[in-house]
Coordinates of C-alpha atoms in Angstrom, one line a residue:
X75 CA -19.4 14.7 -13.1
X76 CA -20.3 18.2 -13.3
X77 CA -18.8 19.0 -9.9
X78 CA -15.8 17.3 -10.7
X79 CA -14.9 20.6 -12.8
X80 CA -16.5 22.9 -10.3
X81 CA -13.8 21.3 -7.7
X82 CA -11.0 21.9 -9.9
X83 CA -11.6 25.6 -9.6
X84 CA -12.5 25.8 -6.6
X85 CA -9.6 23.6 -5.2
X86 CA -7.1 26.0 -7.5
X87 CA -8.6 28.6 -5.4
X88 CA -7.9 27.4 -2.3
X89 CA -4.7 26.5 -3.0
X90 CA -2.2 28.9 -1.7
X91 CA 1.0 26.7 -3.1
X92 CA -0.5 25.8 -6.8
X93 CA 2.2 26.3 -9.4
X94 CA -0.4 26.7 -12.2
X95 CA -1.5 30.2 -13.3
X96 CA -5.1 28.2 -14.0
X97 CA -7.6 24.9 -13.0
X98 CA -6.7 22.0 -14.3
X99 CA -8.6 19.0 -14.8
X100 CA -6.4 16.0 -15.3
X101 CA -8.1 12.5 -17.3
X102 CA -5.1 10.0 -16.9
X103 CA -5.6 6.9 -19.5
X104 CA -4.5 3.6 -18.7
X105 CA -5.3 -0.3 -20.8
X106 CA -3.2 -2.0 -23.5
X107 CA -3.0 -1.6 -27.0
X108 CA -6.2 -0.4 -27.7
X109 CA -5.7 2.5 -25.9
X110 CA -2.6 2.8 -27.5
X111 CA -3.8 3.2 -30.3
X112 CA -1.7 0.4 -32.2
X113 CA -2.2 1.1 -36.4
X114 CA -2.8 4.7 -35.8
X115 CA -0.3 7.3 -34.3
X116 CA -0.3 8.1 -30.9
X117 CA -1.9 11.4 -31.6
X118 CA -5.2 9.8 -33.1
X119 CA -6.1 7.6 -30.3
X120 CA -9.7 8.2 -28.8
X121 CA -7.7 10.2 -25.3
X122 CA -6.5 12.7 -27.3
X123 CA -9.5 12.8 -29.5
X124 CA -11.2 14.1 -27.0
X125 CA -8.5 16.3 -25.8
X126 CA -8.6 17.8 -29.2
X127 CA -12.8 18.7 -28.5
X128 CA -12.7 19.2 -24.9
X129 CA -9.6 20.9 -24.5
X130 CA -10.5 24.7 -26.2
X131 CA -14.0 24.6 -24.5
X132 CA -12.7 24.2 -20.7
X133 CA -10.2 27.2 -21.7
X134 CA -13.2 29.4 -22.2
X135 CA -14.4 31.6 -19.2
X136 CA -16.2 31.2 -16.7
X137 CA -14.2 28.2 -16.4
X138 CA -10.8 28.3 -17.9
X139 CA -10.2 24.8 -16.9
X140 CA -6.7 23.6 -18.2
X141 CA -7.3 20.2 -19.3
X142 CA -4.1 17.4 -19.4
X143 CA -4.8 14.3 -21.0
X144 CA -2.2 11.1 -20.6
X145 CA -2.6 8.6 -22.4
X146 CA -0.3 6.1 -20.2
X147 CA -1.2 3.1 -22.0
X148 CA 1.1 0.0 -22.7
X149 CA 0.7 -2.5 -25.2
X150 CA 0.6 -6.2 -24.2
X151 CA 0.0 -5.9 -20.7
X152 CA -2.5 -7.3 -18.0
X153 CA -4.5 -4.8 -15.7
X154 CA -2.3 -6.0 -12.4
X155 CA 0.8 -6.0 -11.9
X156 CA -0.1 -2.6 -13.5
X157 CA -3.3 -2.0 -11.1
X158 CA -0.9 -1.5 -8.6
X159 CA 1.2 1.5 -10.0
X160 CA -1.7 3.6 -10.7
X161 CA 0.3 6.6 -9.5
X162 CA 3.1 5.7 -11.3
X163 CA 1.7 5.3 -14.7
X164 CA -1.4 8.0 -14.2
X165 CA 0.2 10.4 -11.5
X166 CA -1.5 11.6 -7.8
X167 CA -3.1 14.1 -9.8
X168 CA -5.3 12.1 -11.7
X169 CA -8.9 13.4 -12.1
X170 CA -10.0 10.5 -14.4
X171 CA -8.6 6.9 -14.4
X172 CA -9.5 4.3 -16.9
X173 CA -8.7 0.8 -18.2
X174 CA -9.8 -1.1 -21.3
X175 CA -10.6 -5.2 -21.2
X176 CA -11.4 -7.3 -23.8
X177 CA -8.8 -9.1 -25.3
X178 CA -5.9 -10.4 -22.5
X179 CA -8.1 -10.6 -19.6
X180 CA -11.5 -12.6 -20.4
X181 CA -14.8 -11.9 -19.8
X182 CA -14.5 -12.3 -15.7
X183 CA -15.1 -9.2 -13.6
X184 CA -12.2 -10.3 -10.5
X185 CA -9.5 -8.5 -12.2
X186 CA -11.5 -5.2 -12.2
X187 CA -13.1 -5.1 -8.8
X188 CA -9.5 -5.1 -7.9
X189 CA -8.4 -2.9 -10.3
X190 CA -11.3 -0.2 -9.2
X191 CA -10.2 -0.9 -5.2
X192 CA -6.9 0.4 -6.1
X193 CA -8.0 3.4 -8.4
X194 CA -10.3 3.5 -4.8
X195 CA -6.8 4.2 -2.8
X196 CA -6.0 7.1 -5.3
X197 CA -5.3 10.9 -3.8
X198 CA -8.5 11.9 -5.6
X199 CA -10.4 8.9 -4.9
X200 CA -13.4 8.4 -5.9
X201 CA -11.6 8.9 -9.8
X202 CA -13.8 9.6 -12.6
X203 CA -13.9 5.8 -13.8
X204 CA -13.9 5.0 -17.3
X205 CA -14.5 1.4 -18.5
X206 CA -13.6 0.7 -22.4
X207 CA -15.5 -2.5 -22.4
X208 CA -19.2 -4.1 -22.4
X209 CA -18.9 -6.9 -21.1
X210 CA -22.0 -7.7 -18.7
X211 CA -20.3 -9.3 -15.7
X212 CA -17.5 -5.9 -15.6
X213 CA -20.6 -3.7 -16.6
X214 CA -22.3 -5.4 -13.7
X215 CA -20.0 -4.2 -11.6
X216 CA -19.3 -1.4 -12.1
X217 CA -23.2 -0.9 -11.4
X218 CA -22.4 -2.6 -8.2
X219 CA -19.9 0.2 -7.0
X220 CA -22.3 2.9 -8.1
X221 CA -25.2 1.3 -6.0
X222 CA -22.5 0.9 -2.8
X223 CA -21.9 4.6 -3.3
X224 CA -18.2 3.9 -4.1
X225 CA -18.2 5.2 -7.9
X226 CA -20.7 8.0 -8.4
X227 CA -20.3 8.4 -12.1
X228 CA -18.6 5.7 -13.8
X229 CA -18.8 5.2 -17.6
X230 CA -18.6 1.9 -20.1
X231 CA -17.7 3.1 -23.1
X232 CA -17.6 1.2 -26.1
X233 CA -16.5 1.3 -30.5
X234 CA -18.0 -0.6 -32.8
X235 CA -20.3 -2.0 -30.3
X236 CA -22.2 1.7 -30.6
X237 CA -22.5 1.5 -34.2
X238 CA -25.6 0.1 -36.3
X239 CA -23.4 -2.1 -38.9
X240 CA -26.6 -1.4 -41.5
X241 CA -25.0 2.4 -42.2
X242 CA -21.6 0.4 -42.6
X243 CA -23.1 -1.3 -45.6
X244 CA -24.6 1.8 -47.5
X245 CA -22.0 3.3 -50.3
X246 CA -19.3 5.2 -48.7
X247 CA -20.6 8.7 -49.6
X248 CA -24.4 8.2 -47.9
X249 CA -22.6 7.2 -44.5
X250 CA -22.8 9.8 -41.6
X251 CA -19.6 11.9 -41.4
X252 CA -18.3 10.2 -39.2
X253 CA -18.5 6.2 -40.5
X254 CA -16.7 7.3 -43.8
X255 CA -13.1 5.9 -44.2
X256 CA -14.1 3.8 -41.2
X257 CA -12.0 0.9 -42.8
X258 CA -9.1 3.0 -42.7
X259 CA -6.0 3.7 -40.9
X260 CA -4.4 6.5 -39.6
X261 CA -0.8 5.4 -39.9
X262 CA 0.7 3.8 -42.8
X263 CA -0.4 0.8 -44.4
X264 CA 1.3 -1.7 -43.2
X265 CA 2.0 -0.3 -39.9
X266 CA 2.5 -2.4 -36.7
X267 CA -0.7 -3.1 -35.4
X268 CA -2.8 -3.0 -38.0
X269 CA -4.7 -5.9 -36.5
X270 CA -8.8 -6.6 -36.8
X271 CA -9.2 -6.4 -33.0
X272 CA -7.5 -3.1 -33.0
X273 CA -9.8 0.4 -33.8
X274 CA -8.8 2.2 -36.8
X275 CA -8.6 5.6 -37.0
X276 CA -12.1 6.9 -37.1
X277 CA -13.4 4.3 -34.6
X278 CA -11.2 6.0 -32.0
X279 CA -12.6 9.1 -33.4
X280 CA -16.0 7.6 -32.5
X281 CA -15.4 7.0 -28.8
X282 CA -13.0 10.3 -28.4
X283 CA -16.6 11.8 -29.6
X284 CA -18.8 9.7 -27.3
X285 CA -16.4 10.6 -24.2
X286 CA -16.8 14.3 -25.3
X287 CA -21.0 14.9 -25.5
X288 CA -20.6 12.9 -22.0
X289 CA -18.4 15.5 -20.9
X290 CA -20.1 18.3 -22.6
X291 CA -23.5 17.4 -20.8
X292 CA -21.6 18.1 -17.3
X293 CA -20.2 21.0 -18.5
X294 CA -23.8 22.5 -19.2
X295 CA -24.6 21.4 -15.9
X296 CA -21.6 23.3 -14.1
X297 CA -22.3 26.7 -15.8
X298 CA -26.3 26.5 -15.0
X299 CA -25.2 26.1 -11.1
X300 CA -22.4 28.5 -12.2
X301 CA -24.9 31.6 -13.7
X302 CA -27.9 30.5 -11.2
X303 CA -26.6 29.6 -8.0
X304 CA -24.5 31.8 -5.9
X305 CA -23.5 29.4 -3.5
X306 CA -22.2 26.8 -5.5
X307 CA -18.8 27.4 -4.1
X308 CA -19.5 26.9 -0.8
X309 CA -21.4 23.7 -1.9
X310 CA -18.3 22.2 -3.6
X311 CA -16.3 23.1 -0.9
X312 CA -18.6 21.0 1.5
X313 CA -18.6 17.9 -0.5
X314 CA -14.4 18.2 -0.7
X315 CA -14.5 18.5 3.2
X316 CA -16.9 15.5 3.5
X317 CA -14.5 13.6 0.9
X318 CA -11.5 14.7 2.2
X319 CA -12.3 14.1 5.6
X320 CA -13.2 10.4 4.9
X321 CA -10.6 7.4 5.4
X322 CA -8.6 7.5 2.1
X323 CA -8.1 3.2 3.1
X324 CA -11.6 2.6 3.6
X325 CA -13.8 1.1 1.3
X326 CA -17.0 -1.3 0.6
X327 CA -17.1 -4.9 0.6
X328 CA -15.7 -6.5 -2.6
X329 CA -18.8 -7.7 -4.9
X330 CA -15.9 -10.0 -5.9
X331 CA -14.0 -11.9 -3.9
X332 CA -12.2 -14.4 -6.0
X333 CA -8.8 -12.6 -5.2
X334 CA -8.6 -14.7 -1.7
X335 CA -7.5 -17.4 -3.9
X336 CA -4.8 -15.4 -5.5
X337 CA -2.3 -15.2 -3.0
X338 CA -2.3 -11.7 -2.7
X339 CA -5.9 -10.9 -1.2
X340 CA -4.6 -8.1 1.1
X341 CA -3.1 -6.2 -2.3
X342 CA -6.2 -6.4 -4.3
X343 CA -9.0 -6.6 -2.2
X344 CA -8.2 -5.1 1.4
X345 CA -9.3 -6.8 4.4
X346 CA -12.1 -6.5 6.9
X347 CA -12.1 -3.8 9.3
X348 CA -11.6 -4.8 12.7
X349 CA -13.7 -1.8 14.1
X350 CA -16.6 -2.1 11.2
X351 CA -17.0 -5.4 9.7
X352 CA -19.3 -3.4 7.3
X353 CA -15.7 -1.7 6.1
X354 CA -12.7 -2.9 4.2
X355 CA -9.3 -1.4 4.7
X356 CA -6.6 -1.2 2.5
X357 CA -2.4 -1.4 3.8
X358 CA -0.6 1.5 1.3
X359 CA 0.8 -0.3 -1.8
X360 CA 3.8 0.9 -2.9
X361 CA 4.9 0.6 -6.4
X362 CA 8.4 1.0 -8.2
X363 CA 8.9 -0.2 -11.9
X364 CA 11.1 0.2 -14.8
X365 CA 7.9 0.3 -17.5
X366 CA 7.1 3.4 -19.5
X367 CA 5.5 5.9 -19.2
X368 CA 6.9 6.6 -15.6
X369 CA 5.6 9.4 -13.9
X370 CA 7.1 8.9 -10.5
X371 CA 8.2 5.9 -8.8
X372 CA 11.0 4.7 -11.6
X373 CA 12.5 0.9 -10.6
X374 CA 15.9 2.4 -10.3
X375 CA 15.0 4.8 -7.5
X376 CA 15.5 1.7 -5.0
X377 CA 18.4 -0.5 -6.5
X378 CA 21.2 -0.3 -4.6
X379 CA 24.2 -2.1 -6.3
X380 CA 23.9 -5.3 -8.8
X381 CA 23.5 -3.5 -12.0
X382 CA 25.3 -3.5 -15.4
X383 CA 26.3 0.5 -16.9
X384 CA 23.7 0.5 -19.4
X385 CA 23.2 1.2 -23.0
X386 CA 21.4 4.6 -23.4
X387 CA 19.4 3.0 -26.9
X388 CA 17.0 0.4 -24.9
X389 CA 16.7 -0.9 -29.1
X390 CA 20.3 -1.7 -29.6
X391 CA 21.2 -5.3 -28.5
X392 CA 22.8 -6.1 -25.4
X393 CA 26.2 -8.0 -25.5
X394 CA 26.4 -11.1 -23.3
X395 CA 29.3 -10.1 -21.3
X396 CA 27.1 -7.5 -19.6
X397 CA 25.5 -9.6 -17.5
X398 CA 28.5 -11.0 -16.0
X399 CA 29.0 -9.4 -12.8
X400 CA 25.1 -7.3 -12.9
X401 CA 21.6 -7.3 -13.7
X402 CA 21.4 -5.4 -17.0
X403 CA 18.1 -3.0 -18.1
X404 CA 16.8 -4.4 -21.4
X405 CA 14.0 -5.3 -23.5
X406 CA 12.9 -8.6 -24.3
X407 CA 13.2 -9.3 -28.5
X408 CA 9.5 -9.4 -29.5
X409 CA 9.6 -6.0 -27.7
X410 CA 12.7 -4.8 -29.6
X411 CA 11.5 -6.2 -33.1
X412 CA 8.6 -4.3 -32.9
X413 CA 9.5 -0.9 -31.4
X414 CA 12.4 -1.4 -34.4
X415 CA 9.5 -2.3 -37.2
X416 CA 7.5 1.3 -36.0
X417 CA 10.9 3.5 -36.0
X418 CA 11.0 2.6 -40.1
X419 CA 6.9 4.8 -39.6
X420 CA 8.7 7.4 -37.8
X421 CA 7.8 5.7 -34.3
X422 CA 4.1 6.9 -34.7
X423 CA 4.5 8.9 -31.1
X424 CA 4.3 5.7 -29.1
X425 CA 6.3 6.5 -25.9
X426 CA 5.0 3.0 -24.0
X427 CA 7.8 0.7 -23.8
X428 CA 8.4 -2.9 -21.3
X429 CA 12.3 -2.7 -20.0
X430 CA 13.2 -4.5 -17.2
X431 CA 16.5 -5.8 -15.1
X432 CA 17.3 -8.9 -16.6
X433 CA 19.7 -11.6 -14.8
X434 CA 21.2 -14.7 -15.4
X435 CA 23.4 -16.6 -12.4
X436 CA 26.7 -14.8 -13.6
X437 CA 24.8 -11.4 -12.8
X438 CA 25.7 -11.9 -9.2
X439 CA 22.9 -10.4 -6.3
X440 CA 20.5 -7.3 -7.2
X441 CA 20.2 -5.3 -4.2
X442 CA 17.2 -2.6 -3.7
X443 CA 16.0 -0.8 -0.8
X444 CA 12.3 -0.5 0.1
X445 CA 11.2 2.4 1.6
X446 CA 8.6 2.4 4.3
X447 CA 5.4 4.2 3.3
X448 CA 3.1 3.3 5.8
X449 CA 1.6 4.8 8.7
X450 CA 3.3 3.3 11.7
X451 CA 5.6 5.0 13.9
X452 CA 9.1 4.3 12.9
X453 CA 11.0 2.6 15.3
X454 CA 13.4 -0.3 16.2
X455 CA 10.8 -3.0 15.3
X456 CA 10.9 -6.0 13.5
X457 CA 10.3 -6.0 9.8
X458 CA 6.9 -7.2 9.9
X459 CA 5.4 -5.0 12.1
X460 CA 6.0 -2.6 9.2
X461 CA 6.0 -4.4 5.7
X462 CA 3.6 -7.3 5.2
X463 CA 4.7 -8.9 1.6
X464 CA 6.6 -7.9 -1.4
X465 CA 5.6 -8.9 -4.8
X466 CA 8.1 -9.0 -7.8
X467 CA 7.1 -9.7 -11.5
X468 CA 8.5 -10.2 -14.2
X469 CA 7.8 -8.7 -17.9
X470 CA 5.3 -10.3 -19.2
X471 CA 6.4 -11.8 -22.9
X472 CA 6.5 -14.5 -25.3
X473 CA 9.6 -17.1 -24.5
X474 CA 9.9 -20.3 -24.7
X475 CA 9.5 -23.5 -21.6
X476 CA 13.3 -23.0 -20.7
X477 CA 12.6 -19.7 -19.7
X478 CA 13.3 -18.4 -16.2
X479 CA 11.1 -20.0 -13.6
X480 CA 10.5 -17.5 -10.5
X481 CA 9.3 -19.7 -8.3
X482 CA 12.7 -22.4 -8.9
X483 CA 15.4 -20.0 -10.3
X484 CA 15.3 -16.7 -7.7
X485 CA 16.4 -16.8 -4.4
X486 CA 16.0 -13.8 -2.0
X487 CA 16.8 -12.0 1.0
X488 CA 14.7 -9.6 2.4
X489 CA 16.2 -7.9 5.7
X490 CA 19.2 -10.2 6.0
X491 CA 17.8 -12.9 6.1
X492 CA 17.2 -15.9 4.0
X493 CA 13.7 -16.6 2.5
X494 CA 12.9 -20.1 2.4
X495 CA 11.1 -21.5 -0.5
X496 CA 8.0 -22.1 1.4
X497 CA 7.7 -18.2 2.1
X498 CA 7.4 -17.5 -2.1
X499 CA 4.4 -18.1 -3.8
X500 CA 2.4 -17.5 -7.1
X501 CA 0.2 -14.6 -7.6
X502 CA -2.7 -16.3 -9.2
X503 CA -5.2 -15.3 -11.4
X504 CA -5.2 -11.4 -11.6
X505 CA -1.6 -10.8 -13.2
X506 CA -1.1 -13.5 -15.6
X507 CA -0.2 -12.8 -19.3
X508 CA -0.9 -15.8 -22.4
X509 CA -2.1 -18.2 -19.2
X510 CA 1.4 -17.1 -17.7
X511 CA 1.1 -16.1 -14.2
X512 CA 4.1 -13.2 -14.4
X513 CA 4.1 -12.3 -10.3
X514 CA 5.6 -13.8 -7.1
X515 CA 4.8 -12.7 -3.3
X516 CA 7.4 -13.3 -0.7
X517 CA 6.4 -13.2 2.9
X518 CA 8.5 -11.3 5.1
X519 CA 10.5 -13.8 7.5
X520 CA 10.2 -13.3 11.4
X521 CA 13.8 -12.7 12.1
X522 CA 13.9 -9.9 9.1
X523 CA 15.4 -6.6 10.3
X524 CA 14.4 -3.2 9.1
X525 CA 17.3 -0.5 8.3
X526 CA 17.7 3.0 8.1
X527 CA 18.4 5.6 5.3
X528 CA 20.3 7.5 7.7
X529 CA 21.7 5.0 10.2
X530 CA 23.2 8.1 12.5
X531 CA 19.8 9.5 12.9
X532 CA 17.2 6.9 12.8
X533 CA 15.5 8.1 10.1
X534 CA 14.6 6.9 6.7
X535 CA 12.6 3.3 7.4
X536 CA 13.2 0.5 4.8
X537 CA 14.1 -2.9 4.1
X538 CA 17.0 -4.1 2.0
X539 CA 15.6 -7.0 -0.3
X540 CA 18.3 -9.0 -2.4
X541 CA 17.7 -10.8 -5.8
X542 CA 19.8 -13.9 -7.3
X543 CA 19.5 -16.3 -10.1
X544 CA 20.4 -19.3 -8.9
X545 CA 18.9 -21.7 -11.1
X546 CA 22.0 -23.3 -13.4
X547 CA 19.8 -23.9 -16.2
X548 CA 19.3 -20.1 -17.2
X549 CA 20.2 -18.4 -19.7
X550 CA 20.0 -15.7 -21.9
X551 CA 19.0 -17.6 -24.8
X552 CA 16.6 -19.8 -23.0
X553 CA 15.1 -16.3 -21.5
X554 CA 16.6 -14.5 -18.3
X555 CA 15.1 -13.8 -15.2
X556 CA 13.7 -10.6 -15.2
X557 CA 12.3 -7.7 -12.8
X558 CA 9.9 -5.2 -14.1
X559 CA 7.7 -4.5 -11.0
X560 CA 8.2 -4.0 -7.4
X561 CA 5.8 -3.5 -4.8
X562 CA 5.5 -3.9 -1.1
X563 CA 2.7 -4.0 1.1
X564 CA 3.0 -0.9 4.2
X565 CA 1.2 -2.0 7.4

């Protein structure tokens, strides 16, 4: 960890078109509403806890480290289909990736040794790994990836779990500083969220504190080699050049392997290496998705035609005779009720929020543009010698059974040509949301044609995918068919 922050200065260094006048160190947050940190404000949650501690000390000199902290948590989500938009929700940049289990997902560990593989495929892979869980079979394996030589420095990180509950039952004023008011909020009472399974205030303050001495450790670490060893540039710059210069889409066997039943292996779990069976490869995923925060990579960079104008207020109800003639952006009404229930506590900072394009078989075709992000040589080629699924979900919520079915109600095209039902399949297991599974993969057909940004010069490789609702029983108030996620294999 210690040369994490001794790269970031030396990488500044080196770097010739850096727009910052200093280092910086970014720690990208990702999980649900714990993370969140529902009941509290924004501000209060254990990320920017330890922003608060961390933050003036990496100014300082020798170091002046600028550190950014995200906190690019949603509330109510499963780790995949958001596992695969990493970028999107943490940014390239992201020094430190994380992801907090517990309550939606089980006690399994499948859901994130995929979720690590993609945080693997990351720009500065290996990430500084944060797990907010301690669960043995997920603490397991993270060990697992450590002793592969994968993660070099991950970290579980728990709340209350740290805490001996006998200093919890002495009288509020012989508690340490920091277990008073632990019963207490830090937004309103009677905020949204104020749920038992949610930390309050000063149990965020716990871990942001926890996170920090971690930190703190590495940081007395980095300025001993700093003060007593000349060479410690040169040192970094080595182990960069040895990262760097290693396959970005190789990595270790999966310790878990349940994601071959899922559908999707090839997403989550790579495949064997034809030159080194020793080796797993991973195709480029490529994510685009209308939840927020967005960082890059926002849904409507792709859509072609097929939408409604929309409302700029994602809280004020949409009329019906929107969705005649287009797919209209929206948010589902447990979604809206809620957002609508924290505006009356001044919205608390909460910036996470689950649109999506919702259709019904009035809304006519949705048509979106994939672009290729792959390594193979463009060319006039078949589609699936360059793309080797597409997987669409839809936002995960509480509706009722006459809800959209995306297996029976969607039909698709994907490079002019028809996809027949057989081609569409569940994604099981890894992105499922109340025992809902919430994604679908389509295979690309044979006869499927790729097309061209610019068609005069052959450049600009991608494939047109359409979208209908075709299913007569839907409707808006039996629940919609809705698109929240897109995302595309490269070969």
């Amino acid at each position: 960890t210690a040369n994490r922050f001794l790269n970031a200065i030396v990488r500044h260094e080196a770097s010739a078109l850096s727009s910052s006048e200093q280092p910086e160190f970014v720690m990208a947050f990702a999980g649900y509403s714990v993370t969140v940190g529902r009941g509290n404000h924004l501000e209060q949650s254990y990320p920017f806890v330890l922003e608060h501690i961390l933050s003036p000390i990496l100014e300082m000199p020798p170091l002046g480290i600028k550190l950014v902290v995200r906190n690019s948590a949603i509330g109510g989500i499963p780790s995949f289909p958001y596992g695969w938009c990493l970028s999107n929700f943490l940014g390239k940049d992201a020094d430190l990736v994380s992801w907090d289990y517990g309550m939606n997902e089980g006690n399994g560990a499948s859901g994130l040794d995929s979720y690590v593989r993609q945080a693997l495929m990351m720009p500065k892979s290996p990430p500084l790994f944060v797990l907010l869980d301690m669960k043995r079979p997920r603490l397991d394996l993270l060990q697992t990836y450590v002793d592969l030589g994968a993660l070099p420095d991950p970290i579980a990180l728990g709340g209350r779990d740290a805490v001996d509950k006998r200093l919890l039952e002495l009288p509020e004023g012989d508690r340490p500083t920091g277990l008073q008011k632990w019963n207490e909020w830090g937004a309103p009472k009677g905020a949204p969220g104020q749920s038992p399974w949610h930390p309050k205030k000063m149990e965020h303050e716990l871990m942001g504190w926890m996170l920090a001495m971690h930190m703190l450790d590495a940081l007395d670490v980095a300025l001993e080699n700093m003060g007593h060893d000349a060479g410690w540039r040169s040192k970094i710059l080595e182990l960069e050049e040895q990262r760097t210069n290693g396959s970005a889409e190789v990595s270790p066997p999966p310790p878990v392997i349940d994601a071959r039943k899922s559908g999707a292996a090839s997403l989550l779990h790579d495949s064997v290496s034809d030159t080194d069976r020793s080796n797993w490869q991973m195709n480029h995923v490529s994510c685009r998705t209308s939840f927020l925060p967005n960082i890059s990579g926002d849904l409507d960079s792709i859509i072609q035609s097929g939408v409604t104008k929309n409302e700029e207020d994602m809280l004020k109800s949409r009329d019906d005779s929107l969705f005649n003639g287009g797919w209209v952006m929206d948010v589902g009404k447990l979604e809206r009720d809620t957002k609508l229930k924290v505006l009356k506590y001044g919205g608390l900072g909460y910036i996470d929020m689950k649109t999506a394009y919702y259709g019904i078989p009035s809304s006519g075709a949705l048509k979106l543009w994939l672009p290729y992000e792959g390594s193979v040589n463009t060319g006039d080629a078949p589609a699936f010698k360059f793309f080797n699924a597409i997987v669409l979900c839809e936002v995960n919520e509480k509706r009722g059974d006459g809800e959209c079915n995306m297996m029976s109600d969607l039909t698709f095209r994907v490079g002019d040509e028809v996809v027949p039902k057989s081609s569409v399949s569940r994604v099981k297991g890894v992105a499922s949301y109340l025992k809902k599974e919430i994604c679908i993969r389509i295979d690309i057909p044979g006869e499927a044609k790729i097309s061209f940004q610019s068609e005069e010069q052959m450049k600009g490789v991608g494939l047109t995918l359409e979208v209908s609702v075709t299913g007569t029983g839907v409707s808006r108030e039996k629940g919609a068919c809705s698109i929240s996620h897109v995302i595309w294999e490269n070969l």
